[in-house]
C-alpha atoms as one frame of an Amber mdcrd trajectory, in Angstrom:
protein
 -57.537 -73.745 -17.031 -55.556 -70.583 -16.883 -58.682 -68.552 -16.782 -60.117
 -70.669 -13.892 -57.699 -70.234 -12.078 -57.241 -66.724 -12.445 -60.862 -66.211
 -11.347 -60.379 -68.161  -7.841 -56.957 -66.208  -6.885 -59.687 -63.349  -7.817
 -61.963 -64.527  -5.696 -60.123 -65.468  -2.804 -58.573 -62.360  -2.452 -61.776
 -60.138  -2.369 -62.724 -62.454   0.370 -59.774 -61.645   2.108 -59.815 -58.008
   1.365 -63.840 -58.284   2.796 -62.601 -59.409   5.560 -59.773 -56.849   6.394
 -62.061 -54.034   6.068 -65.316 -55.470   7.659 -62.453 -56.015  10.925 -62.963
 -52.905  13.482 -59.810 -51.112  14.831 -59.717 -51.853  18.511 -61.561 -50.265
  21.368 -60.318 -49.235  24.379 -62.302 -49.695  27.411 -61.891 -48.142  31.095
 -63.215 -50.074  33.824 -63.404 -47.883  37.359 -64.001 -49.875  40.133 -64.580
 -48.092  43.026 -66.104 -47.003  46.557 -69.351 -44.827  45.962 -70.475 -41.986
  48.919 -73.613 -43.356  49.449 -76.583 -40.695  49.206 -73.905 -38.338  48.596
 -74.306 -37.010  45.357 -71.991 -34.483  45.228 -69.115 -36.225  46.644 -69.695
 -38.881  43.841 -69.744 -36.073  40.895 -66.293 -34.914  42.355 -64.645 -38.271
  42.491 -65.638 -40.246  39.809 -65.225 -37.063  37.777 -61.523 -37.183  38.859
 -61.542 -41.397  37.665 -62.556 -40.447  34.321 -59.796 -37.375  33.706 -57.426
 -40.496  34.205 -58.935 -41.833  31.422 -57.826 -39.926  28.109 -57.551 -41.997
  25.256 -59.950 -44.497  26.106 -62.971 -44.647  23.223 -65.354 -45.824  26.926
 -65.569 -45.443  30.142 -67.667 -47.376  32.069 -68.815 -46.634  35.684 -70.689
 -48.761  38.351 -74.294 -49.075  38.729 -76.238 -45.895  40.981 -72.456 -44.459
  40.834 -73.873 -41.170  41.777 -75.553 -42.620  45.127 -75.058 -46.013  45.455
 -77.716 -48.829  46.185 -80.732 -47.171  48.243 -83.634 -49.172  47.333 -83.155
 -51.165  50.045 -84.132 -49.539  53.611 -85.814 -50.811  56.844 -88.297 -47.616
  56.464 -89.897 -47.670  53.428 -91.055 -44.124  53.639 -87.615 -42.964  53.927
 -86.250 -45.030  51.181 -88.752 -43.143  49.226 -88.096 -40.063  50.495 -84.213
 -40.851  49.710 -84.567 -42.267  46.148 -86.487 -38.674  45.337 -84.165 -36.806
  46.827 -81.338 -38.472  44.255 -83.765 -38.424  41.633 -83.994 -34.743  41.507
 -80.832 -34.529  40.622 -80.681 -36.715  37.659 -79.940 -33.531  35.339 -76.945
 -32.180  37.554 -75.524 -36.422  36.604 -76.259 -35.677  33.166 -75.191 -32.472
  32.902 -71.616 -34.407  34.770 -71.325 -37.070  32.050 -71.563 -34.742  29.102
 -69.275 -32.725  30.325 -66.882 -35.492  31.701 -67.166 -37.007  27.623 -66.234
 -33.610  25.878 -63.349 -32.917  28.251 -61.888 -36.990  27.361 -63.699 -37.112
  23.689 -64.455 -40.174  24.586 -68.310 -42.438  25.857 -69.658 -42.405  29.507
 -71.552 -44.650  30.963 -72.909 -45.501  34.288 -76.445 -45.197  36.283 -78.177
 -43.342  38.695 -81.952 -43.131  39.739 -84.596 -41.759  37.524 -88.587 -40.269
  38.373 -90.837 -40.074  36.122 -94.669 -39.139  37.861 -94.428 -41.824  41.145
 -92.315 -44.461  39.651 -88.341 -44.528  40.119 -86.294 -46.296  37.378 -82.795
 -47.406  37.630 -81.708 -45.197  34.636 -78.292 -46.073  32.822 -77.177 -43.096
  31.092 -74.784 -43.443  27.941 -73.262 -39.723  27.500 -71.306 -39.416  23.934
 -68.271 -37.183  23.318 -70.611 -35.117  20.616 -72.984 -34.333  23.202 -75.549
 -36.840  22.496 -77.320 -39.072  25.845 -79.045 -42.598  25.445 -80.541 -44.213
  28.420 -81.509 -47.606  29.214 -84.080 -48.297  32.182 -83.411 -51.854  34.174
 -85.344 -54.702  32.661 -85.340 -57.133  35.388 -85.903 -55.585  38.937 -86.391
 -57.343  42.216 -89.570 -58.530  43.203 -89.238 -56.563  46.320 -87.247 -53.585
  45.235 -88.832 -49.920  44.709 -88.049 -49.538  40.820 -89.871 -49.487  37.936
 -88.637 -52.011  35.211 -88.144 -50.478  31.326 -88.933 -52.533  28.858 -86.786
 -50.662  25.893 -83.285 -52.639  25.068 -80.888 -50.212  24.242 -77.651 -51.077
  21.975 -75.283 -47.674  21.233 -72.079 -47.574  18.963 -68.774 -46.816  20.120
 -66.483 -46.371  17.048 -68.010 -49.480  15.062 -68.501 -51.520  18.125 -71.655
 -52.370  18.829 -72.556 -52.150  23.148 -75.386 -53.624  24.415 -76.478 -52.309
  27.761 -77.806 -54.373  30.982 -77.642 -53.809  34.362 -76.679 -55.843  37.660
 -79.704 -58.244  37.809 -80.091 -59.026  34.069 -77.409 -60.759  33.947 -78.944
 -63.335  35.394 -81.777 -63.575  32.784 -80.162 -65.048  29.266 -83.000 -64.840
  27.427 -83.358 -60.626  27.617 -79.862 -61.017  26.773 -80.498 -62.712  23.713
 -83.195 -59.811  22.969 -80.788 -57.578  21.711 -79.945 -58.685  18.510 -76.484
 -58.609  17.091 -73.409 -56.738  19.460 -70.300 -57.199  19.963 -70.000 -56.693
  23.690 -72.368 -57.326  26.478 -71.750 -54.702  28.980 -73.054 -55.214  32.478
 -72.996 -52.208  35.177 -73.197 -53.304  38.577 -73.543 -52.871  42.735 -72.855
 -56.699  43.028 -72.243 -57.804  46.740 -69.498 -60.025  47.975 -71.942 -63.127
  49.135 -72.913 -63.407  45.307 -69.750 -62.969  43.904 -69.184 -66.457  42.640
 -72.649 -66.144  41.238 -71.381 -62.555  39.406 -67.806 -64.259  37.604 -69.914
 -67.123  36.471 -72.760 -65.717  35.126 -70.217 -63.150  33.238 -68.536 -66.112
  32.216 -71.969 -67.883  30.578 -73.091 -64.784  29.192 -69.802 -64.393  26.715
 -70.350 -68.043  26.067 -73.969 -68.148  25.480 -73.957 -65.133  22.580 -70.110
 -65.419  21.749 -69.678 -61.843  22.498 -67.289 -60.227  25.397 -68.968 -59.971
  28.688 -67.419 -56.617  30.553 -69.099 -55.941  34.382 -68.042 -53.425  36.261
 -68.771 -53.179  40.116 -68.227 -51.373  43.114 -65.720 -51.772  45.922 -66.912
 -50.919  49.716 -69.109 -51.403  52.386 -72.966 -49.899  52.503 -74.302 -48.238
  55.575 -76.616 -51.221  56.043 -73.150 -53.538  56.434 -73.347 -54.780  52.455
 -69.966 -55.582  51.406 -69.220 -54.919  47.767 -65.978 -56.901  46.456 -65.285
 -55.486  43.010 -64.316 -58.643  41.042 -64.750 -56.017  37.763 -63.476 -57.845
  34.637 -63.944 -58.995  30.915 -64.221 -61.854  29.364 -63.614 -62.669  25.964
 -66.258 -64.665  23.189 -64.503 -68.006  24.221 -65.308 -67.466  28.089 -62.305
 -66.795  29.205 -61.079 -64.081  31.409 -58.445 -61.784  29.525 -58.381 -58.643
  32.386 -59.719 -58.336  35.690 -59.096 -55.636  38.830 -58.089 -57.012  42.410
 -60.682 -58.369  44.483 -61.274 -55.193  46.657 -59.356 -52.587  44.623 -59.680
 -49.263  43.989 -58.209 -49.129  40.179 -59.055 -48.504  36.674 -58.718 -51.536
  34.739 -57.456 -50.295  30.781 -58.035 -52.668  28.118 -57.792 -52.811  24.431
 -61.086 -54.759  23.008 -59.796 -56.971  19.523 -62.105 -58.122  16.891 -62.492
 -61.674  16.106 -63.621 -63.270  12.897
């Protein structure tokens, strides 16, 4: 009897010592929501590479989607659209080239998107720069019927200190199923120019998400107004396995939203 019972306290506490170590340290996440130059890449470079300095200590950093331009797929004249989107394009290395540096100088992950050529076809390209110099890219999945980019077909799930990110952008969260594509993760992170008439669409669908895979949702979006009249809201938040919202910024505001990421059993 003795013996048996020996053996369970045994037991039970390699379980629990499993369970201590298999649990990842927390990670600390940056969320900057805020206005984009639009077309104006170097005005972009210059500001949200003065967000990110505010950022020491953070393990990620996570900027809106086409942070380096904002949203110029959609023009009246499709030749200058074109014209436009290749002019940003060509300076997908300089935004590279940004986010390295920007990682090395906080030691900690980058990651926002920008437009990408490749022979005729653009790609909405979201570019994951590491603090030890390494870059992983995700192209958009699921595109607009009517929009001008390409869609990738590669999912794309990166590690930041033993958590596991998987990477989608502004329209895929509306498409569960490529969200389910990925596999195991631990957080779902969505990168967005989301406008204000959608906006109930964008915190309940980031709400379903978490719920549907059990996993934290974290979007991050823009603040401002396009030259075309768009208004962007913001609404950037994250929200935990259970579907409920633990952090969000202010509807409009310009602000980096901190927060410490805990691991669940």
């Amino acid at each position: 009897m003795f013996l048996r019972h020996f053996i369970f306290v045994i037991s039970a506490l390699a379980v629990f010592a499993n369970a201590v170590i298999a649990q990842k340290p927390p990670c600390r996440v940056a969320l900057v929501q805020t206005r984009i130059a639009w077309g104006d890449v170097d005005k972009n470079i210059s500001a949200f590479g003065s967000k990110v300095k505010e950022c020491s200590g953070c393990d990620i950093v996570i900027l809106p989607e086409l942070f380096a331009s904002g949203c110029e797929m959609k023009k009246s004249d499709r030749l200058l659209a074109r014209e436009k989107k290749k002019d940003i394009a060509a300076r997908f290395d300089d935004v590279v080239r940004a986010m390295k540096q920007w990682a090395g100088e906080v030691n900690a992950t980058i990651a926002g998107s920008t437009i990408y050529m490749d022979g005729e076809n653009f790609y909405n390209r979201l570019i994951v720069a590491h603090a030890d110099g390494r870059t992983e890219y995700y192209d958009k999945h699921n595109c607009f019927k009517k929009g001008s980019f390409t869609p990738g077909d590669e999912p794309l799930v990166f590690d930041v200190g033993g958590w596991k990110f998987a990477a989608f952008i502004c329209y895929d969260l509306r498409f569960p199923a490529w969200n389910k594509m990925y596999g195991h993760y631990d957080v779902a992170m969505y990168v967005a120019n989301w406008p204000e008439s959608r906006r109930g669409d964008w915190i309940s669908l980031l709400r379903e998400r978490a719920l549907d895979n059990g996993r934290y949702s974290v979007g991050v979006n823009c603040i401002g107004t396009s030259p075309e009249g768009k208004t962007y809201s913001g609404d950037s938040m994250i929200i935990s396995p259970d579907g409920e919202s633990v952090a969000s910024c202010g509807e409009y505001e310009d602000t980096i939203l901190f927060y410490d990421l805990e691991d669940t059993p």
